mmCIF file of C-alpha atoms in Angstrom:
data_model
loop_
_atom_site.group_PDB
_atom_site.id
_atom_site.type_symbol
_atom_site.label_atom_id
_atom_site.label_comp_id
_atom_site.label_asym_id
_atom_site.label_seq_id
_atom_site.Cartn_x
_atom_site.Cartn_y
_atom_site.Cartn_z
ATOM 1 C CA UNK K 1 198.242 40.563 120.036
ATOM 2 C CA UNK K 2 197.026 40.130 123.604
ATOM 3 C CA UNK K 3 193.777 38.831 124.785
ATOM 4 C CA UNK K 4 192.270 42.096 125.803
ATOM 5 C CA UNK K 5 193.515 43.895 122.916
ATOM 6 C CA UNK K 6 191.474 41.185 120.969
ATOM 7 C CA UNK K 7 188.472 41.118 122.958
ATOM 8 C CA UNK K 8 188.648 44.820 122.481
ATOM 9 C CA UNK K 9 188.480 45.097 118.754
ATOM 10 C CA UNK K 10 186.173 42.646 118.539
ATOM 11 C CA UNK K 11 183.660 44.308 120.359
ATOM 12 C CA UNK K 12 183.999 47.662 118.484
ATOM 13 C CA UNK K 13 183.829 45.704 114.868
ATOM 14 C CA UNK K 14 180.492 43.738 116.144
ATOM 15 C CA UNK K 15 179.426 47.975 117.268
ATOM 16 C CA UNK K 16 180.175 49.227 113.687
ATOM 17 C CA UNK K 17 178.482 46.355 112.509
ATOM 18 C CA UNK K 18 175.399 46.838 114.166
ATOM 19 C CA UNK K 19 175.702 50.761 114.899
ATOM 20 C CA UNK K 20 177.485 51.842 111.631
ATOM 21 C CA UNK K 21 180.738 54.265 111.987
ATOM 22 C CA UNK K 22 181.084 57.269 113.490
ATOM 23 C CA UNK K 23 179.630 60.715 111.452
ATOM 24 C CA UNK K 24 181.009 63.305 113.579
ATOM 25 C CA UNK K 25 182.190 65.092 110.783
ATOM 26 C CA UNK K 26 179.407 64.554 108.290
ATOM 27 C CA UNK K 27 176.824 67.223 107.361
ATOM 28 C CA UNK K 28 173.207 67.036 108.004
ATOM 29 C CA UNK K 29 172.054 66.383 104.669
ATOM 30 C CA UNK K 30 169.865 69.222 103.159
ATOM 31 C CA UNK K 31 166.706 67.904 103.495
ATOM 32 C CA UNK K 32 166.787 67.003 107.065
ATOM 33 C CA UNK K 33 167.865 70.249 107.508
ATOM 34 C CA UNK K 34 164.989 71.779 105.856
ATOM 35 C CA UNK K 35 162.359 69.626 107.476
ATOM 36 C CA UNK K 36 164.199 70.599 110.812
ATOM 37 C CA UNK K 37 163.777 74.457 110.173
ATOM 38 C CA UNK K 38 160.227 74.033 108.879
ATOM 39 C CA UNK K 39 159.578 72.842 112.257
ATOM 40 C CA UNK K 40 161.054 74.640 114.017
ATOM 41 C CA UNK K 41 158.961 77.680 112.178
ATOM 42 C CA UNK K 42 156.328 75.790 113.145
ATOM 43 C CA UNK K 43 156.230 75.481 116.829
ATOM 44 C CA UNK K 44 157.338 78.938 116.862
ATOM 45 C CA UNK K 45 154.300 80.496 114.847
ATOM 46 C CA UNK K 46 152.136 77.956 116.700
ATOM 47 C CA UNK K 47 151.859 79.740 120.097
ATOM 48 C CA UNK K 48 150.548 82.578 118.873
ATOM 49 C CA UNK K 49 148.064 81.454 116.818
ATOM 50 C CA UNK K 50 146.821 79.395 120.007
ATOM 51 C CA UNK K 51 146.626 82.553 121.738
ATOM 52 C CA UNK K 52 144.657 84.019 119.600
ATOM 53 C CA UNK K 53 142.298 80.904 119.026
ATOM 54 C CA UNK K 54 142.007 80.665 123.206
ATOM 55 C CA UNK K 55 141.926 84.299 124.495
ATOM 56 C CA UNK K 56 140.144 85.967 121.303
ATOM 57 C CA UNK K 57 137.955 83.468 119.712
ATOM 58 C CA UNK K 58 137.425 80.956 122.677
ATOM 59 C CA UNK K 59 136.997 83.570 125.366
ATOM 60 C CA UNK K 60 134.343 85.668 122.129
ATOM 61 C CA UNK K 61 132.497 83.211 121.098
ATOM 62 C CA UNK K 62 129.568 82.795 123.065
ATOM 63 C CA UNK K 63 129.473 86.561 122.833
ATOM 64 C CA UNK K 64 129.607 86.485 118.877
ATOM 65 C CA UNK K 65 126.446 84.017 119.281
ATOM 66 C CA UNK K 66 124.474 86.749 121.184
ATOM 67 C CA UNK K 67 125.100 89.261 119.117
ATOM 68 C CA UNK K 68 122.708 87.495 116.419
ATOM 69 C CA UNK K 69 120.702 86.448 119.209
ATOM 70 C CA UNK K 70 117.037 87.529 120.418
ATOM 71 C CA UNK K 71 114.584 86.442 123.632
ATOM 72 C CA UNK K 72 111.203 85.845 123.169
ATOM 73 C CA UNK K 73 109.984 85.061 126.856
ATOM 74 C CA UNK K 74 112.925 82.270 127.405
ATOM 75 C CA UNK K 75 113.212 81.234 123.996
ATOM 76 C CA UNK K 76 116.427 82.186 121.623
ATOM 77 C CA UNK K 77 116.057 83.102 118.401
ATOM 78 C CA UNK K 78 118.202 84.155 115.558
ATOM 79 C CA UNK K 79 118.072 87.373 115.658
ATOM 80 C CA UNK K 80 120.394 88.397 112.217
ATOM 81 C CA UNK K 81 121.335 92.007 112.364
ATOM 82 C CA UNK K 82 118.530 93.447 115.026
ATOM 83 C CA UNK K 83 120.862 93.795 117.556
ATOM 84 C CA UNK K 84 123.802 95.990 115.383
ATOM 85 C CA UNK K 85 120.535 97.939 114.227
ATOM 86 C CA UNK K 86 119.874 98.751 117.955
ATOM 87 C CA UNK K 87 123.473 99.997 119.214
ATOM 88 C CA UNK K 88 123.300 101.795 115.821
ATOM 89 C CA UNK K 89 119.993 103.577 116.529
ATOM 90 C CA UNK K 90 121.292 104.099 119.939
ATOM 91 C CA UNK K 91 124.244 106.160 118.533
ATOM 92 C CA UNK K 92 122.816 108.244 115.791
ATOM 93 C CA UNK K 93 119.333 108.301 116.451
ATOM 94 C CA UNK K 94 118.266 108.314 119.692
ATOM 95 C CA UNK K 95 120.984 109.836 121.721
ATOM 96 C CA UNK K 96 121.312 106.698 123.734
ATOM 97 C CA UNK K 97 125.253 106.521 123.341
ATOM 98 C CA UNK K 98 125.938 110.359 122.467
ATOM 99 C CA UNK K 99 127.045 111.791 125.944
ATOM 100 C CA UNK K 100 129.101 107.928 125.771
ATOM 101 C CA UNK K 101 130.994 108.822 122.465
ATOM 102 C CA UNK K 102 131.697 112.638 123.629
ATOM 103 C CA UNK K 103 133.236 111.516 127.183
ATOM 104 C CA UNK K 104 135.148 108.730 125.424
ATOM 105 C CA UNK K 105 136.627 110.961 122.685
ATOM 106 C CA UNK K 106 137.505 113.543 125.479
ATOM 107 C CA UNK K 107 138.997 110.605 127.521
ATOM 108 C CA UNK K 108 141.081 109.481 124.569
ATOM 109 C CA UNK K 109 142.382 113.114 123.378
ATOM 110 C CA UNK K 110 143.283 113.481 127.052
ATOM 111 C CA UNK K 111 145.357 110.683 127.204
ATOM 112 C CA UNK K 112 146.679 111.338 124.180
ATOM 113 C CA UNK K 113 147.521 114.761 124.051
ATOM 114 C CA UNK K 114 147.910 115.497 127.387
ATOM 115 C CA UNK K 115 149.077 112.355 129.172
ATOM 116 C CA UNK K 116 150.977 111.111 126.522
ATOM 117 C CA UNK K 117 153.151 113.925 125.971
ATOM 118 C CA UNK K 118 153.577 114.574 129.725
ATOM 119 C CA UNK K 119 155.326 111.056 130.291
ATOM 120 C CA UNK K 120 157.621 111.841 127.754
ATOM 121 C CA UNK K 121 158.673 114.600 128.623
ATOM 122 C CA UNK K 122 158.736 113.295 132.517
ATOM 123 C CA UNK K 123 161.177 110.533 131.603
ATOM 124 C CA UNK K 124 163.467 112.776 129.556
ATOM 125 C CA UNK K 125 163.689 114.878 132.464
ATOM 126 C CA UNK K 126 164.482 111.751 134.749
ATOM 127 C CA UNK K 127 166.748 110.325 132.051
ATOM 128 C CA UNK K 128 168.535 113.734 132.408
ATOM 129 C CA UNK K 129 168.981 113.390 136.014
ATOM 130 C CA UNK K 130 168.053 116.812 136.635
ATOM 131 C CA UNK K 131 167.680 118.195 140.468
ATOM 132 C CA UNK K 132 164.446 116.299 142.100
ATOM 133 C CA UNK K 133 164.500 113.787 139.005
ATOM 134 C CA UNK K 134 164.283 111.328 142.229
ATOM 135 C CA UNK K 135 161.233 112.898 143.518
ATOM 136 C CA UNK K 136 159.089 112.815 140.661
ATOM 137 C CA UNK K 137 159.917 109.294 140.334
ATOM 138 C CA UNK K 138 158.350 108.345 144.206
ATOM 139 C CA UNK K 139 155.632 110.628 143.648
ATOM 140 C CA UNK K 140 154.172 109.737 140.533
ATOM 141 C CA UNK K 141 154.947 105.837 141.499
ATOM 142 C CA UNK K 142 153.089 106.060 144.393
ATOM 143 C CA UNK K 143 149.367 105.440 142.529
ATOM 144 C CA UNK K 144 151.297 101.990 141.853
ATOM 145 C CA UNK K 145 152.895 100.978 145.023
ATOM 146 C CA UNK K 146 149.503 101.031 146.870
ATOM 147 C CA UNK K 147 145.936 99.329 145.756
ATOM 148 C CA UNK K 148 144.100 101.927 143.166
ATOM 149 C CA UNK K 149 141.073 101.432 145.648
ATOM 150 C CA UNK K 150 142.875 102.768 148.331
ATOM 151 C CA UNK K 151 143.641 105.948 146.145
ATOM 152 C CA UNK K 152 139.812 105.909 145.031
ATOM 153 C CA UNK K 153 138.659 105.921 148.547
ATOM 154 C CA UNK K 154 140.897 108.981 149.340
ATOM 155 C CA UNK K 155 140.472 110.925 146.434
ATOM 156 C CA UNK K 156 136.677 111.069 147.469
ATOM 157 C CA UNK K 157 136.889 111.962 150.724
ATOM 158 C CA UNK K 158 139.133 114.963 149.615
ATOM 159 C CA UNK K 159 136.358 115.629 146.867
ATOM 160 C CA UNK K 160 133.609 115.199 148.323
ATOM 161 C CA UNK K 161 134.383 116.517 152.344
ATOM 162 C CA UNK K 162 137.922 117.865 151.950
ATOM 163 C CA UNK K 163 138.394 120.244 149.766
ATOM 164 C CA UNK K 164 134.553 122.153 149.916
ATOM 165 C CA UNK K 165 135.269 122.492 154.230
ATOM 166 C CA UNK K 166 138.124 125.031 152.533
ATOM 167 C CA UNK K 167 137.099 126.033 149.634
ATOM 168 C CA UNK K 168 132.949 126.804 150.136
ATOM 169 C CA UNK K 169 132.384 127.197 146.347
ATOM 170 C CA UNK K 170 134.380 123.806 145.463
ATOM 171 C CA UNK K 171 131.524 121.610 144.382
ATOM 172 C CA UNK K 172 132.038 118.015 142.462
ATOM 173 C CA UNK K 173 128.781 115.567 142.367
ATOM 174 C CA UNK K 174 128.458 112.712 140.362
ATOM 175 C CA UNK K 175 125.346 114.587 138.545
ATOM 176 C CA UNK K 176 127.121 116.604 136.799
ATOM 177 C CA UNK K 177 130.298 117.277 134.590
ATOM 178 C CA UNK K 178 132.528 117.989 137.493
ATOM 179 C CA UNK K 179 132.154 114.388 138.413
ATOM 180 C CA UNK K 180 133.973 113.392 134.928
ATOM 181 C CA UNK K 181 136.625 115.512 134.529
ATOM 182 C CA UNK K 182 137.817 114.650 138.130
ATOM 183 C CA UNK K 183 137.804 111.229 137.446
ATOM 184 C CA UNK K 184 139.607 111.894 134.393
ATOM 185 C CA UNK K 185 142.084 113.875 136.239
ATOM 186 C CA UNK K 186 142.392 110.860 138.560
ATOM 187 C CA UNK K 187 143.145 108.507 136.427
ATOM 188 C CA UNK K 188 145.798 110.627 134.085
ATOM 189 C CA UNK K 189 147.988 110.955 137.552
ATOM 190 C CA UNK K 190 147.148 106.894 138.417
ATOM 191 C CA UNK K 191 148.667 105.925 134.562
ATOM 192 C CA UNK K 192 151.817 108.145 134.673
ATOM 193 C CA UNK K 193 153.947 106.004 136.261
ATOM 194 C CA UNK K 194 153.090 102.857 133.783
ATOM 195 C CA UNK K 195 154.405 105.073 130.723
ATOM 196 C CA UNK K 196 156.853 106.860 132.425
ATOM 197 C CA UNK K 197 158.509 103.157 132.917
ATOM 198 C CA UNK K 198 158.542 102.165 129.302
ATOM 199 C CA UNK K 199 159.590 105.454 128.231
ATOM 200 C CA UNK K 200 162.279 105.638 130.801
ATOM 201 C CA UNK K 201 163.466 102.425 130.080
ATOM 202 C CA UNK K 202 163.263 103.000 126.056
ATOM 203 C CA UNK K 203 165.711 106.118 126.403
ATOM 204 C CA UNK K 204 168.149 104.257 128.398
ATOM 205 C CA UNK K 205 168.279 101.981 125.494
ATOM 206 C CA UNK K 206 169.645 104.747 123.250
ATOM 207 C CA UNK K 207 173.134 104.064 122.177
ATOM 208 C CA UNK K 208 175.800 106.287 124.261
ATOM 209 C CA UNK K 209 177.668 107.199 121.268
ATOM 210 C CA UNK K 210 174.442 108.860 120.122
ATOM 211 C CA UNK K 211 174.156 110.781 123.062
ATOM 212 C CA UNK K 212 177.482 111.697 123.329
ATOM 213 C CA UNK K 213 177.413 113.013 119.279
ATOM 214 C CA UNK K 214 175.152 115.897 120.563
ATOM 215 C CA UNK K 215 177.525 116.659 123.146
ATOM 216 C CA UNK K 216 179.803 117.379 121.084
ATOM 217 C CA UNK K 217 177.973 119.199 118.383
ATOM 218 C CA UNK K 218 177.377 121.259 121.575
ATOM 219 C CA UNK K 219 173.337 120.575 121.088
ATOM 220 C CA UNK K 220 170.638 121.889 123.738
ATOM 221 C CA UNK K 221 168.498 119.922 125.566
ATOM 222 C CA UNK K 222 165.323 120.338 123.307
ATOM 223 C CA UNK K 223 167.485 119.600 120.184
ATOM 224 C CA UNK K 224 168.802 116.327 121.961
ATOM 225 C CA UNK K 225 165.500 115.474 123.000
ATOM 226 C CA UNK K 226 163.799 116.318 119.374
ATOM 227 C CA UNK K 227 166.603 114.845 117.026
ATOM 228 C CA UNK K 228 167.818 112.307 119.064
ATOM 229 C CA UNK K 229 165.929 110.800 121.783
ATOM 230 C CA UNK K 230 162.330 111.236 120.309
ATOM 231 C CA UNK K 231 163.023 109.743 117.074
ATOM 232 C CA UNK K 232 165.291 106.673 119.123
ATOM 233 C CA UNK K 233 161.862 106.107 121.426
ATOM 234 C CA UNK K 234 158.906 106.826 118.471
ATOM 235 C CA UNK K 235 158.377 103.060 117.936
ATOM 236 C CA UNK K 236 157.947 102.632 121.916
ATOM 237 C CA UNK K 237 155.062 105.719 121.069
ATOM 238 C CA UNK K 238 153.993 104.026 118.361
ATOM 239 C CA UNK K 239 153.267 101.021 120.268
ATOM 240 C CA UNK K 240 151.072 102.959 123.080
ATOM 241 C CA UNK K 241 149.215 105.204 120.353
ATOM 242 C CA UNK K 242 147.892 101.687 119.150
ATOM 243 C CA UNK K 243 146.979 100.736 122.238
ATOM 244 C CA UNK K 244 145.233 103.747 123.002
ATOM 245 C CA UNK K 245 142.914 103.376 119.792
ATOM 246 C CA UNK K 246 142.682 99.897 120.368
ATOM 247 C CA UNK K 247 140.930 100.744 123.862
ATOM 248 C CA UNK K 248 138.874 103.901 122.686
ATOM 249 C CA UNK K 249 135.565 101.711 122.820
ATOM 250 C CA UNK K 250 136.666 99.463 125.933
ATOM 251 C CA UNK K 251 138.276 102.143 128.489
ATOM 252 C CA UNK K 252 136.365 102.951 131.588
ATOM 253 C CA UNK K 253 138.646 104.533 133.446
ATOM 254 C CA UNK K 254 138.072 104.813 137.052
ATOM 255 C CA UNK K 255 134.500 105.814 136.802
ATOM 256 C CA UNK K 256 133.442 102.445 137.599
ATOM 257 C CA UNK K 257 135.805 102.214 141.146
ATOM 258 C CA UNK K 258 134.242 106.280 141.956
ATOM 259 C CA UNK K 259 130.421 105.149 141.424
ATOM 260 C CA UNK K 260 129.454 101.990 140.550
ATOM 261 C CA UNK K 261 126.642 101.334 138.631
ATOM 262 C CA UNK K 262 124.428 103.695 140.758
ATOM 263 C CA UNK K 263 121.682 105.545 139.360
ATOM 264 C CA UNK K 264 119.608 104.808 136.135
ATOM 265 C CA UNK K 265 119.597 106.130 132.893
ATOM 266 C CA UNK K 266 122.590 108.464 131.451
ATOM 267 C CA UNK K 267 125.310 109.369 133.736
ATOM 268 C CA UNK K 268 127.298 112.833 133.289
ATOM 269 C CA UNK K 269 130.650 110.549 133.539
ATOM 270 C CA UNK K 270 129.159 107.391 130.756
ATOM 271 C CA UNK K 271 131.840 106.595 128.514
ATOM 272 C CA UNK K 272 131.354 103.797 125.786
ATOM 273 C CA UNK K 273 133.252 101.201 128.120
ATOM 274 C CA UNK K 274 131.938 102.242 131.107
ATOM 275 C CA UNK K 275 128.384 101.893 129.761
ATOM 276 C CA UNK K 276 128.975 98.596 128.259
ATOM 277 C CA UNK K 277 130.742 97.463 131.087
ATOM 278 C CA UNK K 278 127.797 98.282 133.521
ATOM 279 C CA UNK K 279 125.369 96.331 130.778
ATOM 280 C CA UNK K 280 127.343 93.383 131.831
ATOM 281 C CA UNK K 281 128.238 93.694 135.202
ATOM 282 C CA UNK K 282 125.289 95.363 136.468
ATOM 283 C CA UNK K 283 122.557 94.324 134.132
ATOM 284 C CA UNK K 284 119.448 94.789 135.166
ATOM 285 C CA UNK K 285 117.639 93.170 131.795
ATOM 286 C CA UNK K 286 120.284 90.301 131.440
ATOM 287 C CA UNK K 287 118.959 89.123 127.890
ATOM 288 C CA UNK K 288 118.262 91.958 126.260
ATOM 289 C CA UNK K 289 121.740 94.345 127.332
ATOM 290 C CA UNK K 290 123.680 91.062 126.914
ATOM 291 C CA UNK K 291 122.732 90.820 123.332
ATOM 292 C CA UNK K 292 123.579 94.452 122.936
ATOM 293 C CA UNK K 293 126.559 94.706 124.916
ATOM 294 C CA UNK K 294 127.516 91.977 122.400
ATOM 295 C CA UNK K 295 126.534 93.394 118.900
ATOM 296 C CA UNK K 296 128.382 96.461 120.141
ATOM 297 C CA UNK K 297 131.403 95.012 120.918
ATOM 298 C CA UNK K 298 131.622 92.798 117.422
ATOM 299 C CA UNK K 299 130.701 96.258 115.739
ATOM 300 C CA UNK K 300 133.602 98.440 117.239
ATOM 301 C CA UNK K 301 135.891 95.550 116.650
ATOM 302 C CA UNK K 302 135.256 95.740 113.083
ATOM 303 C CA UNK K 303 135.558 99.121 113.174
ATOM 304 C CA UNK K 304 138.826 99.501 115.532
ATOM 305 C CA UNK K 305 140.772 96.421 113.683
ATOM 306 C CA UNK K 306 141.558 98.059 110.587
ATOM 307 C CA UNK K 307 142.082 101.774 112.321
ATOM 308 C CA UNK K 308 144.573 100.704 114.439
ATOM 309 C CA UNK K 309 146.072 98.633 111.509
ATOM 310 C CA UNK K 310 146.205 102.097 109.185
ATOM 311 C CA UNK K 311 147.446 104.390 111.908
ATOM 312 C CA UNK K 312 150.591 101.813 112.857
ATOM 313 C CA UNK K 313 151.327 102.304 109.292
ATOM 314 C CA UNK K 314 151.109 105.593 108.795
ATOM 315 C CA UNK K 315 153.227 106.082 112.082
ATOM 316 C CA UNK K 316 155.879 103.665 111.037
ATOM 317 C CA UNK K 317 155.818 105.228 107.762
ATOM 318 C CA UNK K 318 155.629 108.988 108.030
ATOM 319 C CA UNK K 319 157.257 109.423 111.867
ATOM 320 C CA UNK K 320 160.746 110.186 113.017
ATOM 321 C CA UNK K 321 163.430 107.544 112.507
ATOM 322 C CA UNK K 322 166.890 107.260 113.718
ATOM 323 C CA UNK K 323 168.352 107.548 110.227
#
């Protein structure tokens, strides 16, 4: 044998010595193989439960603190349940929060009933790509394209100067209702074009061989868009119907961008997030509406949590499917 060829095998036997043989063939036994999915499980649930720990607890608990918190002078105190029994009082006692809980539930039914529907029914007609489907796309992207500030600042000077130099008896003042419903108006066109993205994008998702089945069966519009494409998009509904609940105690609107915090006392246009936002932002007794602000936010989560929860069931449960 020559030289090389022994030099050769001599340095692979001293490698299998030291190295073992080669296991390209051999199966990772069963428990490495466990342990490795186990982890794997385990950096995957991980993230999640960090988010929650950073952006939910982290970011809530100093305000979790204040909600059993009380001032004397510039002492804290533990203050137990005072502060709950003060946003409660505030709701069903004095009044406080009524005009709050009536704008929000009108706010929410808006959206819901209204808005809701509307971008539905928008995207199946631009799905469709019926005459002008192009249009309605620009115009009801255009809230998005520019700064919502910029729309604000428009929309008032049409409000408030525009529209009355034509029409004399056109009147809208932030003292009275007509300030809330325009803002509410507002802010349904300003949020079309977020759903009418998902929902858009959700039908074009729908299998082709679905769509072309109702062809054939020769089915109209309305029964393609009932049978078919509603039932193919409900958990994308689903999913905003959640989130609508989920922000019935946190949504101010636009009222904030119209008016600020000006004024004092009940405003024709309060909503419960726009009056708890103001508490915060605008405060003009720090420790006292802090500690409120606070006990009414821990008390609508407990309330919202498990509605939210029950509803996503009951959708999921009793809505259209695709079978």
């Amino acid at each position: 044998m020559p030289v090389a060829s022994r030099i050769k095998w001599f340095f692979y036997g001293l490698k299998i010595k030291i190295f073992g043989g080669e296991r390209r063939n051999e199966e990772p036994k069963p428990r490495n193989k466990k342990a490795g999915q186990s982890l794997f499980l385990f950096f995957f649930m991980l993230l999640p439960v960090l988010q929650f720990l950073i952006f939910y607890v982290g970011v809530n608990i100093n305000s979790i603190a204040l909600a059993f918190t009380k001032y004397e002078g510039e002492k804290a105190e533990f203050a137990l349940f005072e502060n709950f029994d003060r946003v409660i009082k505030a709701l069903f006692v004095t009044g406080d929060l009524k005009l709050a809980v009536k704008n929000s539930t009108i706010q929410f039914l808006t959206g819901l009933l209204i808005g809701m529907p509307l971008q539905v029914l928008v995207a199946y007609v631009v799905f469709k790509k019926t005459p002008l489907s192009g249009f309605y796309k620009i115009m009801l992207f255009m809230p998005n394209i520019l700064s919502s500030l910029v729309f604000v600042i428009c929309v008032r000077v049409l409000l408030y100067d525009g529209l009355p130099s034509i029409f004399p008896n056109f009147k809208v003042t932030q003292y009275d209702s007509s300030s809330f419903y325009a803002v509410l108006i507002f802010g349904l066109w300003m949020n079309f074009a977020g759903g009418l993205v998902i929902y858009l994008s959700a039908m074009c998702g729908i299998s082709k061989d679905v769509l072309e089945y109702g062809e054939l069966e020769q089915m109209s519009s309305f029964k393609e868009f009932w049978y078919i494409v509603l039932p193919s998009i409900f958990p994308t509904v689903v999913t905003y119907i959640v989130v609508a609940i989920a922000g019935f105690f946190t949504n101010y609107g636009h009222f904030y961008s119209f008016y600020g915090a000006s004024g004092t006392g009940q405003k024709p246009y309060d909503t419960l997030g726009y009056n708890f936002f103001v508490k915060v932002s605008d405060s003009r007794d720090p420790k006292n509406d802090y500690t409120f602000a606070a006990a009414g936010g821990v008390m609508f989560t407990l309330i919202v949590a498990p509605l939210t929860l029950l509803t996503k069931y009951l959708l999921e449960k009793f809505g259209p499917s695709e079978d």
